[in-house]
C-alpha positions as a LaTeX table, in Angstrom:
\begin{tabular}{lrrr}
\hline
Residue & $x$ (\AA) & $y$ (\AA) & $z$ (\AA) \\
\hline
Unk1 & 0.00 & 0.00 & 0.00 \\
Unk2 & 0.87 & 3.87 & $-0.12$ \\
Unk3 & 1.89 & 5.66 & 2.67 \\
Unk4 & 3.80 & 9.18 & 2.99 \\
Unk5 & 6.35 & 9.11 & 5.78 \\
Unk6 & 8.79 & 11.62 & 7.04 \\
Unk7 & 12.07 & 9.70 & 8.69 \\
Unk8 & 13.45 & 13.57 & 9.66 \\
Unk9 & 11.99 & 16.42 & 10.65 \\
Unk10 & 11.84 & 19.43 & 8.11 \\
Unk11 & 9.51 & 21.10 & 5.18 \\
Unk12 & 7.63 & 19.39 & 2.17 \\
Unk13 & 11.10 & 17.96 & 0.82 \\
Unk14 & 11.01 & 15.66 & 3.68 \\
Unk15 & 8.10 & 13.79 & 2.43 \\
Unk16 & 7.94 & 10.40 & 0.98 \\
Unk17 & 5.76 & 7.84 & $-0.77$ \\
Unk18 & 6.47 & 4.80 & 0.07 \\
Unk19 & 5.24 & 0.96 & $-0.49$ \\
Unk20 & 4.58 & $-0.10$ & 2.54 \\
Unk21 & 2.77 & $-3.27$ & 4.55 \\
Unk22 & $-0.76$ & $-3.26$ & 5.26 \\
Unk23 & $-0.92$ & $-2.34$ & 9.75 \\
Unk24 & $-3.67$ & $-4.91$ & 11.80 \\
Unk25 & $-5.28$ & $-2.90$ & 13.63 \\
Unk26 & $-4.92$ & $-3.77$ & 17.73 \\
Unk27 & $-7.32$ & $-3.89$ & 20.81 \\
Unk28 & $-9.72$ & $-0.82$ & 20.75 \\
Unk29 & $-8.82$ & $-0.12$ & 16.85 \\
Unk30 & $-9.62$ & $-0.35$ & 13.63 \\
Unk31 & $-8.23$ & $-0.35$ & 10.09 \\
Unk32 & $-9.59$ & 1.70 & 7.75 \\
Unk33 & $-9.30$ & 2.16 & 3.35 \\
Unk34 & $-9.25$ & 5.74 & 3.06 \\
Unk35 & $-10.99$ & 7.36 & 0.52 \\
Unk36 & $-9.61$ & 11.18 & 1.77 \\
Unk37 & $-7.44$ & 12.84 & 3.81 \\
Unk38 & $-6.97$ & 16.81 & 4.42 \\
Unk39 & $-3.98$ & 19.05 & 5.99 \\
Unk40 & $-3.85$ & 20.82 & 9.09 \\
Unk41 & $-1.48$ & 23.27 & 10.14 \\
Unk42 & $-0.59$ & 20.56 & 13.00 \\
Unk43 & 0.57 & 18.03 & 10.04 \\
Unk44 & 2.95 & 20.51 & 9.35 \\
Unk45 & 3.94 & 21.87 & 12.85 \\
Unk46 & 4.53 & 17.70 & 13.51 \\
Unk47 & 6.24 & 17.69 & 10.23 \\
Unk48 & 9.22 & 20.16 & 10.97 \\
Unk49 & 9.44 & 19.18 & 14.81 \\
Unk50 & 8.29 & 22.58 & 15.92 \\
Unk51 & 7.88 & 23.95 & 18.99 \\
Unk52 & 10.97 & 21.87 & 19.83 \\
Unk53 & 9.59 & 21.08 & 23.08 \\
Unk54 & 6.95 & 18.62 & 21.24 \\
Unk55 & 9.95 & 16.71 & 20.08 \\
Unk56 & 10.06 & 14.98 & 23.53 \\
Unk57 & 6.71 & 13.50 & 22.68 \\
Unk58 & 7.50 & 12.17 & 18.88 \\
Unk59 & 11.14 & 11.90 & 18.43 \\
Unk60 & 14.38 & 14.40 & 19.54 \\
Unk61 & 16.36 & 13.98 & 16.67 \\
Unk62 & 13.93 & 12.28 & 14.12 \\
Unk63 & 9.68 & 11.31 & 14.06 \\
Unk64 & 9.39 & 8.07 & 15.97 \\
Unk65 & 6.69 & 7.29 & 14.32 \\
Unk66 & 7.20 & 8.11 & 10.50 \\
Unk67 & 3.31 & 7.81 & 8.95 \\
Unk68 & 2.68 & 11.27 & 8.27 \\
Unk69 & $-1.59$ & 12.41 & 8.61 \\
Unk70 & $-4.09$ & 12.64 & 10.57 \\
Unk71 & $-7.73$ & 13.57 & 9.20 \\
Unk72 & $-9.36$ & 10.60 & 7.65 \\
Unk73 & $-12.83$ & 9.43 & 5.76 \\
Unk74 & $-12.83$ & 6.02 & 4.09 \\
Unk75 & $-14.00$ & 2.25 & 5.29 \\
Unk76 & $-13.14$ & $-0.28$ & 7.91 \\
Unk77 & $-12.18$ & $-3.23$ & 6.75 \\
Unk78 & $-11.46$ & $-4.66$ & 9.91 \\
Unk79 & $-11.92$ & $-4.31$ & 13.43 \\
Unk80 & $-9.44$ & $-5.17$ & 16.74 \\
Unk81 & $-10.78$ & $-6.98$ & 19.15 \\
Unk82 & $-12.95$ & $-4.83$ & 22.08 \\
Unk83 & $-14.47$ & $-2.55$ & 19.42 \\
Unk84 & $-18.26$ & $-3.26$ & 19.71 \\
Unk85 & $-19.77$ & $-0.32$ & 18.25 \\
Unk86 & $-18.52$ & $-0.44$ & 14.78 \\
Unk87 & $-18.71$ & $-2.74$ & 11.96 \\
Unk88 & $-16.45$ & $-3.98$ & 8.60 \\
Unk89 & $-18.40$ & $-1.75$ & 5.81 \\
Unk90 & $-18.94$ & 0.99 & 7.88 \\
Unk91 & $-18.03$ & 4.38 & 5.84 \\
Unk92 & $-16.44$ & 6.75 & 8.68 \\
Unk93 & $-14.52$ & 9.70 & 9.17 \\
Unk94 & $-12.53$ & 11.39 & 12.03 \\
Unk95 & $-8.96$ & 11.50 & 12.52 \\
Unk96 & $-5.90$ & 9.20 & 13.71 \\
Unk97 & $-2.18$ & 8.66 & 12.97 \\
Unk98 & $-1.14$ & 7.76 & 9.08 \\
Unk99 & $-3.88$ & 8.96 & 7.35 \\
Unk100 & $-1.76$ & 10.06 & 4.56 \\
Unk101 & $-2.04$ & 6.02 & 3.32 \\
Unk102 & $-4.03$ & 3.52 & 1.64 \\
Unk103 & $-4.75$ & 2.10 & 4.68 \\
Unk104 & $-4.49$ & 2.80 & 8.50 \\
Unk105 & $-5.11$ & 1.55 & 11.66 \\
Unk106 & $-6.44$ & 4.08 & 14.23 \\
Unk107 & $-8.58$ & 4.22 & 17.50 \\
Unk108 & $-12.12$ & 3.41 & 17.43 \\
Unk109 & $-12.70$ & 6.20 & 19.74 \\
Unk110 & $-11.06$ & 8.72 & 16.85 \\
Unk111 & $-14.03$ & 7.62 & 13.99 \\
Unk112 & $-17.81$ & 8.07 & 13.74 \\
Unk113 & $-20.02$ & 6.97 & 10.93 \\
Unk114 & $-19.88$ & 9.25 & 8.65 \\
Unk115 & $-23.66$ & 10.17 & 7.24 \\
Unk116 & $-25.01$ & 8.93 & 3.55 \\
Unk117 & $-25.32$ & 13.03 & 2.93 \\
Unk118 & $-22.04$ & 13.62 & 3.15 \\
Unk119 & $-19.18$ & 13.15 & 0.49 \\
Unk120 & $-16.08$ & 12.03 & 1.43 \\
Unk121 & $-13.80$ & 15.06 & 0.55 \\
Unk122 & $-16.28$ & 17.26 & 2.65 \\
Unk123 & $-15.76$ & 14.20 & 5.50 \\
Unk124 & $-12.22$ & 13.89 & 5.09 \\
Unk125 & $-12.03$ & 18.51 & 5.70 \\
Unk126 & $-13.83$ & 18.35 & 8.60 \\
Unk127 & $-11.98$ & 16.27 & 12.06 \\
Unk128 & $-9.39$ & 18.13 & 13.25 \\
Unk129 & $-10.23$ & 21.99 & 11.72 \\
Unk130 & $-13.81$ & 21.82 & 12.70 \\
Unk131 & $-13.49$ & 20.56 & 16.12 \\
Unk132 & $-10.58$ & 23.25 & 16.73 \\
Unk133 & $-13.28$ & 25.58 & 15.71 \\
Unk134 & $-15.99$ & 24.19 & 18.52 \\
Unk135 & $-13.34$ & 23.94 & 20.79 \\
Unk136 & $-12.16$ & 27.68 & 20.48 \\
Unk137 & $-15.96$ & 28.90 & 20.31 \\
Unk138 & $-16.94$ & 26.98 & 23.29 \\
Unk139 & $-13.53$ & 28.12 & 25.58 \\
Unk140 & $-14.86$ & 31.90 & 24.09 \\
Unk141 & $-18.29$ & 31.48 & 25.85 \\
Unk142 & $-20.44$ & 30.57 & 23.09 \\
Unk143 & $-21.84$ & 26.81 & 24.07 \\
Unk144 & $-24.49$ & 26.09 & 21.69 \\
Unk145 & $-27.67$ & 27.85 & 20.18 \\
Unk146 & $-29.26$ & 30.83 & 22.88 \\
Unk147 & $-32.69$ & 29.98 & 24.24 \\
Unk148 & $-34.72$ & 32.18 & 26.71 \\
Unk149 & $-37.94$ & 31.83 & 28.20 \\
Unk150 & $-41.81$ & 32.89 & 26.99 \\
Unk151 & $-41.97$ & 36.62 & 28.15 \\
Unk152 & $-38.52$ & 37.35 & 28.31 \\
Unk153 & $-36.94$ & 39.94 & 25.92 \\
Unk154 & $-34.24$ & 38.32 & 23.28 \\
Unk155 & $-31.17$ & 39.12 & 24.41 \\
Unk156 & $-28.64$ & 40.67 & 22.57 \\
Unk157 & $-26.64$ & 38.48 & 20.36 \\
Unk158 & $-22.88$ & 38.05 & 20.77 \\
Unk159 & $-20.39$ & 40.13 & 18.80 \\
Unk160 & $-18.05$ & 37.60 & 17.35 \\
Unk161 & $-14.88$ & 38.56 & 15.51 \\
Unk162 & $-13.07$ & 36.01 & 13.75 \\
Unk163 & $-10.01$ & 36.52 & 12.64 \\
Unk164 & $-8.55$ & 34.40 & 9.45 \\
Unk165 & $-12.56$ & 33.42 & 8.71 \\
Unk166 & $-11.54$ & 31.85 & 5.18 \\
Unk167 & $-9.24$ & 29.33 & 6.24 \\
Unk168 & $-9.98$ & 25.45 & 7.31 \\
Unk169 & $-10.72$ & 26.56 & 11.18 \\
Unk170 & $-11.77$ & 30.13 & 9.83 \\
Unk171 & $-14.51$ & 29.10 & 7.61 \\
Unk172 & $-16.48$ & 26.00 & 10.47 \\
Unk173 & $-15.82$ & 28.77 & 13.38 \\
Unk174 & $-17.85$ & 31.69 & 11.20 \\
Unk175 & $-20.83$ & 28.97 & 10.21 \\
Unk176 & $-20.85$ & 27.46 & 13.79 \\
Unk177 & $-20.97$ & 30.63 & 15.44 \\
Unk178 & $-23.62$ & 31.76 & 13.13 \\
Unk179 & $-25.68$ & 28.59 & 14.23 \\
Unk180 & $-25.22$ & 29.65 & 18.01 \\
Unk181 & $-26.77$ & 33.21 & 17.66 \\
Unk182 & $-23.81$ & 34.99 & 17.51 \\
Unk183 & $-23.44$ & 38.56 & 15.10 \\
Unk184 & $-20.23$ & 37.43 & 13.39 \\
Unk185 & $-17.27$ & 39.64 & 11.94 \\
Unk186 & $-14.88$ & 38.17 & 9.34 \\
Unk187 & $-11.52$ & 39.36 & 9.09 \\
Unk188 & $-10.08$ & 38.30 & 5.67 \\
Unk189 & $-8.34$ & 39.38 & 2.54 \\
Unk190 & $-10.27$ & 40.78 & $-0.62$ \\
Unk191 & $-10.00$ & 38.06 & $-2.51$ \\
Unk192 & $-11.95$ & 36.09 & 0.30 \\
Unk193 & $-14.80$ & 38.10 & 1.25 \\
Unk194 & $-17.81$ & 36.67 & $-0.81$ \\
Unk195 & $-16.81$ & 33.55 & 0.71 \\
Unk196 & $-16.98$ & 34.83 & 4.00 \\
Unk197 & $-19.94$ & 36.47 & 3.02 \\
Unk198 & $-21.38$ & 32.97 & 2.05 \\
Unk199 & $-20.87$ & 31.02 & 4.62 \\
Unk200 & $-22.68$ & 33.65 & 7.39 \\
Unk201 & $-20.51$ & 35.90 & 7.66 \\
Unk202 & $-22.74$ & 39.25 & 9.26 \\
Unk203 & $-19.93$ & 42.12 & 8.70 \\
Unk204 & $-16.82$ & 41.59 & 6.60 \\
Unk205 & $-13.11$ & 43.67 & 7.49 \\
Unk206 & $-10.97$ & 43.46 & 4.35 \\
Unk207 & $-7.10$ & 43.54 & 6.34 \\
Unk208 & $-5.40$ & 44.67 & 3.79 \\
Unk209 & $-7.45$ & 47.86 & 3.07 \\
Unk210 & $-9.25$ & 48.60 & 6.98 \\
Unk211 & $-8.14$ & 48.48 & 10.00 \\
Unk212 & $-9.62$ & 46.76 & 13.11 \\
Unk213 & $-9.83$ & 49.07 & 16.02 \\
Unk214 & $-11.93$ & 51.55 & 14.33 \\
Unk215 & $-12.58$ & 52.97 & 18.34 \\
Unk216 & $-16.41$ & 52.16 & 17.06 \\
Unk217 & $-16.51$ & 48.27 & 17.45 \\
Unk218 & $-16.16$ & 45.93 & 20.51 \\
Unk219 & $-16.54$ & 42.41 & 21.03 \\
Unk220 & $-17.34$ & 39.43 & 23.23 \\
Unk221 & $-15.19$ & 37.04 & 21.67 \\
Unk222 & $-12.27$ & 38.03 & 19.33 \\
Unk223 & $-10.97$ & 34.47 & 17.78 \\
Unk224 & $-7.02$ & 34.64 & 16.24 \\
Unk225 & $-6.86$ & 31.43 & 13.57 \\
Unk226 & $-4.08$ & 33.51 & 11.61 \\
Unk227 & $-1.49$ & 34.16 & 13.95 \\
Unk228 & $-0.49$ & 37.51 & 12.70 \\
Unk229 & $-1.34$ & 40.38 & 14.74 \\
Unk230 & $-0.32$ & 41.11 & 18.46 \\
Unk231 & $-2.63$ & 39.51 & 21.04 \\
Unk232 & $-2.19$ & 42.49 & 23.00 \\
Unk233 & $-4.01$ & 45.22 & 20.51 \\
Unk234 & $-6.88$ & 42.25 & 20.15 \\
Unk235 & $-7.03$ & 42.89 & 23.30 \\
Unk236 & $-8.15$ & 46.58 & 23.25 \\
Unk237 & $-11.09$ & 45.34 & 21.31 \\
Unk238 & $-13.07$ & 43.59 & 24.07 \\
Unk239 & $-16.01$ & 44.18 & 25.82 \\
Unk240 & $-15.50$ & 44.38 & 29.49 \\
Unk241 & $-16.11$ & 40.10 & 30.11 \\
Unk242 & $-15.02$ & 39.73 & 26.57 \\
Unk243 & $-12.80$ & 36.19 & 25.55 \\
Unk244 & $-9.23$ & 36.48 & 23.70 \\
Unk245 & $-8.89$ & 33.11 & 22.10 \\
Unk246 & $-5.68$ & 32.55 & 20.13 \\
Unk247 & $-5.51$ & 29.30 & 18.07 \\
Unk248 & $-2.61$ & 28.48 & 15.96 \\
Unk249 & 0.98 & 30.56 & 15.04 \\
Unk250 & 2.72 & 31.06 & 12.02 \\
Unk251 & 5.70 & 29.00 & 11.10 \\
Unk252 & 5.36 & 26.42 & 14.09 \\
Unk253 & 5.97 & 29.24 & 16.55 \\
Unk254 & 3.38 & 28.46 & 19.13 \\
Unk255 & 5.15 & 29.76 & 22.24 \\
Unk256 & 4.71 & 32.98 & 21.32 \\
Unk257 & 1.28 & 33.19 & 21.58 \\
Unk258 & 1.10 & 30.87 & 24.67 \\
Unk259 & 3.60 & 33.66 & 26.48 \\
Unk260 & 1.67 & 36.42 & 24.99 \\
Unk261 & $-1.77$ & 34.94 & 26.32 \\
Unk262 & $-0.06$ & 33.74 & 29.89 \\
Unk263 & 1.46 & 37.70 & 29.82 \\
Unk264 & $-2.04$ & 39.24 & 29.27 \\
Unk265 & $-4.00$ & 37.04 & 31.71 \\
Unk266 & $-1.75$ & 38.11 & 34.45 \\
Unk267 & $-1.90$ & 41.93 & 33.21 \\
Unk268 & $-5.81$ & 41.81 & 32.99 \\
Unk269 & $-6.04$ & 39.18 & 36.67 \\
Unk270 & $-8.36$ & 41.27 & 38.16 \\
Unk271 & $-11.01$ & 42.32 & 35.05 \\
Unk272 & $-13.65$ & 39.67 & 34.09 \\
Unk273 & $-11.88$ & 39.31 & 30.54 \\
Unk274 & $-10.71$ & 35.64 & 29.57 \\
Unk275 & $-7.61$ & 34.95 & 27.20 \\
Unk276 & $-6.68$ & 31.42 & 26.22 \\
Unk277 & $-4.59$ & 29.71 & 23.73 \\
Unk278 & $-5.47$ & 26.02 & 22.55 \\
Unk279 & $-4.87$ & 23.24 & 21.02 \\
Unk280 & $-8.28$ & 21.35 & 19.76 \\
Unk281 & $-8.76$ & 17.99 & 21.78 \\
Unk282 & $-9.62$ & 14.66 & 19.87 \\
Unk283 & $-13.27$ & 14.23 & 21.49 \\
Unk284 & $-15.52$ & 12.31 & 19.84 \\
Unk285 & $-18.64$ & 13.42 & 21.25 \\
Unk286 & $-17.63$ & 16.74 & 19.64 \\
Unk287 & $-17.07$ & 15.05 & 16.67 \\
Unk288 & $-20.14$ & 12.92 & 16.47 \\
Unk289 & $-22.16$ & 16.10 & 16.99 \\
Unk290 & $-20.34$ & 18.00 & 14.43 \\
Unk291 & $-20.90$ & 15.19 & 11.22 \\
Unk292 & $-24.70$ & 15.45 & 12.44 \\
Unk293 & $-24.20$ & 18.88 & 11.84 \\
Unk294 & $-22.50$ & 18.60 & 8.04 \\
Unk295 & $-24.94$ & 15.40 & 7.20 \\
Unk296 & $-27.91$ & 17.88 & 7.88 \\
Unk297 & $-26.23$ & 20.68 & 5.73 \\
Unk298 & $-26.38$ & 23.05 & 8.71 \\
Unk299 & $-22.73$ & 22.61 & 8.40 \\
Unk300 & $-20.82$ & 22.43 & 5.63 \\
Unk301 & $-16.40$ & 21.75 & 4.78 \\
Unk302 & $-15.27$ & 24.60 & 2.45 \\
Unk303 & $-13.58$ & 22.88 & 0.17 \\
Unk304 & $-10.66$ & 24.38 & $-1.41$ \\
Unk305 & $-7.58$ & 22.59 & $-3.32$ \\
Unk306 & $-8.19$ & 18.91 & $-4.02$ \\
Unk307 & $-5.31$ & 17.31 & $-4.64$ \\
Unk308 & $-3.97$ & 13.77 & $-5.17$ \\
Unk309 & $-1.53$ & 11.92 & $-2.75$ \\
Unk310 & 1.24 & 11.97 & $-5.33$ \\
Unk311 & 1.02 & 15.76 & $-4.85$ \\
Unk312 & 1.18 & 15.72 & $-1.03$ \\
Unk313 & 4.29 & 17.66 & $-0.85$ \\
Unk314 & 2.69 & 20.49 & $-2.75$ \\
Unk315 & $-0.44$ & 20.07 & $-0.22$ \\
Unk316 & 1.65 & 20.82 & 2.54 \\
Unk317 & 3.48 & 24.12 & 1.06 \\
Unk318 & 0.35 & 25.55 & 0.29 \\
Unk319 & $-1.02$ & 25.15 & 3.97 \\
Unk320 & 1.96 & 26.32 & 4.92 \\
Unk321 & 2.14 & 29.15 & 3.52 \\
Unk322 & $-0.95$ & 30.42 & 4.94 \\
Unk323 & $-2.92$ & 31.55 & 2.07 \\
Unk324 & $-5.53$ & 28.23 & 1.59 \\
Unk325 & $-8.80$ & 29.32 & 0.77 \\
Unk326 & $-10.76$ & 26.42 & 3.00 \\
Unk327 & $-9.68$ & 23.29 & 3.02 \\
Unk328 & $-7.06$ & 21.48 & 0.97 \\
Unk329 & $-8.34$ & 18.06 & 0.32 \\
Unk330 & $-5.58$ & 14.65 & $-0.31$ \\
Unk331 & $-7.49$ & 12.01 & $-2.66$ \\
Unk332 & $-6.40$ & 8.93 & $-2.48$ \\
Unk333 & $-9.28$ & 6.56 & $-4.52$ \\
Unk334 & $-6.46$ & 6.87 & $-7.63$ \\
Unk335 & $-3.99$ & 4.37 & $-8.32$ \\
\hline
\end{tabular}
């Protein structure tokens, strides 16, 4: 079977197809065909070994465990022993280690049946991006769709500004906070703003022509997907029990932002304003609720570049280099 591996740590170049045996899946797994894959900005952050400190977790001086991917949607085609809730046949999607391959053996607690609506490229975008997306929202103060009571007035909604709204976490955070009730603001370039507009977006900032603090707008969650701006003038553009939630850093550089956020929090330790950085957790309660969402068409994957695996190299530069519209899919169903 395929697989790309990396046996060092570095860009693109470091990628390789190889030929290599089909993996039996273990207790609690199972093995899956996959039809699609995607890439997250973690693929590539695991890719080049950066923060180094994440080295002591997969490898000082080279990836101990070479299989390089981790969104999936395909079939199981077998199952480990203890996994009772899925069968051979089932068409899933989530997210595990190796994705990048024919075939791969990850943790039944990483999959969900993925529904008949849904394709597989739009399955395959979704895992990781959309649950960072949930994740960030929810950490921000925005848990699910408002309800109030008969009688009482409808509260104000939320002023939401997301910042990198066209990009794989960018594009599920604008739609899902849209489905909560929120008023959402998406930061993006000119070339991205019908999109944004598409997908919910309420107001639209083009960055390269406007600038953010206007002195006229304030809001209760400010999201930062692109890692370009200094957390500490997002900061200025809270409400008084607003959220700073910073996701993601260019280049691998995610100690920046944790400093800047742990800096800020100890500034502001006595206001009622909340600043986090995160990394999205592999729940899959999240990401069973989330597939309900897309197989409904409440929610939908942005699709942007599909590409084939033979052209996974080329998949990761463009993540990389920050300017993917959406998501960029990996095919695999070719020979």
């Amino acid at each position: 079977m395929r697989s790309v591996v990396a046996t060092r740590y570095g860009g693109p170049e470091a990628l390789r197809i190889v030929d290599a045996p089909a993996p039996v899946p273990a207790e609690g797994q199972v093995l899956v065909r996959i039809a699609a894959s995607s890439v997250n900005p973690l693929d590539w952050h695991e890719l080049r070994g950066r923060p180094y400190l994440v080295r002591i977790g997969s490898g000082l001086r080279r990836p101990r465990t070479p299989a390089r991917g981790s969104d999936l949607a395909g079939t199981i085609e077998a199952i480990g022993p203890g996994v009772d809730d899925l069968l051979v046949g089932d068409e899933v999607m989530g997210f595990g280690v190796g994705a990048w391959s024919d075939l791969a053996v990850v943790s039944a607690r990483g999959v969900v049946r993925r529904p008949a609506t849904l394709g597989v490229h739009e399955a395959a975008g979704a895992g990781i991006a959309a649950i960072t997306a949930l994740q960030a929202l929810r950490r921000g103060g925005l848990t699910g769709p408002r309800t109030w009571r008969p009688g009482e007035v409808e509260p104000m909604p939320p002023r939401v500004l997301i910042i990198g709204a066209s990009g794989g976490v960018g594009t599920f955070a604008v739609q899902l906070a849209k489905l909560f009730g929120a008023h959402v603001t998406a930061v993006t370039s000119t070339r991205n703003l019908v999109l944004a507009e598409r997908i919910g977006a309420d107001e639209l900032i083009d960055y390269t022509t406007t600038a953010l603090d206007d002195g006229l707008r304030r809001f209760d969650l400010v999201l930062e997907l692109a890692g370009a701006r200094r957390l500490g003038e997002l900061a200025r553009l809270l409400t008084p029990r607003g959220s700073l939630i910073a996701c993601g850093a260019p280049r691998g550089q995610w100690i920046g932002p944790l400093a800047s956020v742990a800096a800020l929090a100890v500034r502001d330790r006595f206001s009622r304003r909340t600043f986090a950085s995160i990394l999205a957790r592999r729940d899959r309660v999240d990401l069973g609720m989330l597939a309900d969402l897309l197989g409904t068409g409440a929610l939908r994957t942005v699709v942007g570049e599909v590409l084939p695996l033979e052209r996974i190299a080329e998949a990761v530069a463009l993540s990389e280099s920050g300017h993917a519209r959406g998501k960029i899919i990996v095919d695999l169903t070719g020979p």
